[in-house]
PDB file of C-alpha atoms in Angstrom:
ATOM      1  CA  MET G   5     -18.023  67.549  78.449  1.00  0.00           C
ATOM      2  CA  LYS G   6     -18.259  70.905  78.331  1.00  0.00           C
ATOM      3  CA  THR G   7     -19.997  73.146  75.933  1.00  0.00           C
ATOM      4  CA  VAL G   8     -19.022  76.713  75.241  1.00  0.00           C
ATOM      5  CA  VAL G   9     -21.110  79.011  72.999  1.00  0.00           C
ATOM      6  CA  VAL G  10     -18.871  82.089  71.821  1.00  0.00           C
ATOM      7  CA  ILE G  11     -21.223  84.811  70.650  1.00  0.00           C
ATOM      8  CA  PRO G  12     -19.286  87.753  69.064  1.00  0.00           C
ATOM      9  CA  THR G  13     -21.184  91.253  69.447  1.00  0.00           C
ATOM     10  CA  TYR G  14     -21.358  94.569  67.726  1.00  0.00           C
ATOM     11  CA  ASN G  15     -24.529  96.691  68.540  1.00  0.00           C
ATOM     12  CA  GLU G  16     -26.420  94.117  69.524  1.00  0.00           C
ATOM     13  CA  ILE G  17     -28.406  95.071  72.619  1.00  0.00           C
ATOM     14  CA  GLU G  18     -31.685  94.310  71.075  1.00  0.00           C
ATOM     15  CA  SER G  19     -30.686  90.708  70.208  1.00  0.00           C
ATOM     16  CA  LEU G  20     -28.375  89.901  72.883  1.00  0.00           C
ATOM     17  CA  PRO G  21     -30.918  89.032  75.800  1.00  0.00           C
ATOM     18  CA  GLY G  22     -33.141  86.782  73.784  1.00  0.00           C
ATOM     19  CA  ALA G  23     -29.749  85.081  72.121  1.00  0.00           C
ATOM     20  CA  LEU G  24     -28.267  84.103  75.668  1.00  0.00           C
ATOM     21  CA  ASP G  25     -31.975  82.917  77.053  1.00  0.00           C
ATOM     22  CA  ARG G  26     -32.332  80.916  73.945  1.00  0.00           C
ATOM     23  CA  VAL G  27     -29.225  79.140  74.471  1.00  0.00           C
ATOM     24  CA  ARG G  28     -29.391  78.411  78.268  1.00  0.00           C
ATOM     25  CA  GLN G  29     -32.951  77.006  77.493  1.00  0.00           C
ATOM     26  CA  ALA G  30     -31.107  74.778  74.540  1.00  0.00           C
ATOM     27  CA  VAL G  31     -27.967  73.713  76.588  1.00  0.00           C
ATOM     28  CA  ALA G  32     -28.820  74.354  80.117  1.00  0.00           C
ATOM     29  CA  ASP G  33     -25.138  73.985  81.080  1.00  0.00           C
ATOM     30  CA  ALA G  34     -23.598  75.515  78.086  1.00  0.00           C
ATOM     31  CA  HIS G  35     -21.209  78.231  78.849  1.00  0.00           C
ATOM     32  CA  VAL G  36     -21.553  81.190  76.914  1.00  0.00           C
ATOM     33  CA  LEU G  37     -18.443  83.812  76.377  1.00  0.00           C
ATOM     34  CA  VAL G  38     -19.878  87.060  74.705  1.00  0.00           C
ATOM     35  CA  VAL G  39     -16.986  89.109  72.668  1.00  0.00           C
ATOM     36  CA  ASP G  40     -18.100  92.265  72.438  1.00  0.00           C
ATOM     37  CA  ASP G  41     -16.160  94.885  70.011  1.00  0.00           C
ATOM     38  CA  ALA G  42     -16.611  98.005  72.134  1.00  0.00           C
ATOM     39  CA  SER G  43     -20.242  98.033  70.869  1.00  0.00           C
ATOM     40  CA  PRO G  44     -21.443 102.216  71.705  1.00  0.00           C
ATOM     41  CA  ASP G  45     -25.298 101.007  71.973  1.00  0.00           C
ATOM     42  CA  GLY G  46     -24.544  99.439  75.569  1.00  0.00           C
ATOM     43  CA  THR G  47     -24.045  95.856  74.462  1.00  0.00           C
ATOM     44  CA  GLY G  48     -20.820  95.095  76.502  1.00  0.00           C
ATOM     45  CA  ALA G  49     -22.267  97.122  79.593  1.00  0.00           C
ATOM     46  CA  PHE G  50     -25.472  94.476  79.086  1.00  0.00           C
ATOM     47  CA  ALA G  51     -23.000  91.296  79.110  1.00  0.00           C
ATOM     48  CA  ASP G  52     -20.985  92.612  81.696  1.00  0.00           C
ATOM     49  CA  ALA G  53     -24.158  92.492  83.917  1.00  0.00           C
ATOM     50  CA  ARG G  54     -25.521  89.430  82.819  1.00  0.00           C
ATOM     51  CA  ALA G  55     -22.153  87.932  83.611  1.00  0.00           C
ATOM     52  CA  GLU G  56     -22.130  89.331  87.268  1.00  0.00           C
ATOM     53  CA  ARG G  57     -25.666  87.259  87.885  1.00  0.00           C
ATOM     54  CA  ASP G  58     -25.098  84.284  85.988  1.00  0.00           C
ATOM     55  CA  ASP G  59     -22.111  81.995  86.145  1.00  0.00           C
ATOM     56  CA  HIS G  60     -22.239  80.526  82.904  1.00  0.00           C
ATOM     57  CA  VAL G  61     -22.223  84.085  80.915  1.00  0.00           C
ATOM     58  CA  HIS G  62     -18.534  85.349  80.701  1.00  0.00           C
ATOM     59  CA  VAL G  63     -17.073  88.276  79.179  1.00  0.00           C
ATOM     60  CA  PRO G  64     -13.522  88.414  78.722  1.00  0.00           C
TER      61      PRO G  64
END
């Protein structure tokens, strides 16, 4: 069974890195979908960069 975790974000640049790490540690094969609502603080750019290097992180 595939596990998908959805993380909605808005201005979460400070907490998103840790949240992604904790999800991946808890469920190593989980896929994480980060849905950002046009955060002006760089959350979306961080999520995009993380998705580029981690096949389990996705940004729609």
